[in-house]
Amino acid sequence: MKNKKINLTLLLNERGWYHTLIEYIYAVDILYKNTTSDKISAPLLYLVRHSIEIGLKSTILYLCEKSELNSMCTEGKLHGHKLPRLYNCFNQHWQNIIKKYDFKNQGKTVKDIINDTDKYNKELKELIDFFDQYDQESTLFRYGNKKPIEIEQKYSFLENEYSGTVALIDVDKFIEKYKDSMLIFKYLEDALSDFFEYYEDEKILKEIQ
């Protein structure tokens, strides 16, 4: 660590979910590139899961402003750690925005946003299904597990050895899927901002004509 000091004042007073998300993504990248998976397996999986949770919550709050649905539109309503609940809310807002602003009949740029989001959404959904199956409450990779769990070989990043008795995560595939899914949270707001700026300008012009 080059800088040996942490700005606690900034950390406690001016950090929103998005900024925290970027730091978690950065932390995952550092662990992935600089150590072996057997030494940091639980922290790595926890960071991946938690950044998905933060990404969903941050993006939901942004989409709420545009979709005008009341579903989980305040930080107070976004409590808890269950990813499917957050994912369903995210999709409700996103699909409502697509319908409300007639995205499918907009220009190529907006259609590209839809296609890219749909593409990365599939990667995100697989990770959410995985974590929901094995770590619903976000506790297993934080605290460990003392009970045996039967593992299903149904995820694209899982492999098995010893006649299927040992399940392995292919870390390269897992992280690639994670990085793709994070693109939704990192770039969707920026990608939509130009459209909504244009939309508001057009709306004002119509009102004054």
PDB file of C-alpha atoms in Angstrom, residues 8 98 109 184 198 204:
ATOM      1  CA  LEU A   8     -11.761   8.853   7.624  1.00  0.00           C
ATOM      2  CA  ILE A  98     -37.813   0.862 -21.352  1.00  0.00           C
ATOM      3  CA  THR A 109     -27.486   4.350 -29.117  1.00  0.00           C
ATOM      4  CA  ILE A 184     -24.305  -2.686 -15.637  1.00  0.00           C
ATOM      5  CA  TYR A 198     -31.981  15.139 -24.600  1.00  0.00           C
ATOM      6  CA  ILE A 204     -39.080  21.881 -22.466  1.00  0.00           C
TER       7      ILE A 204
END
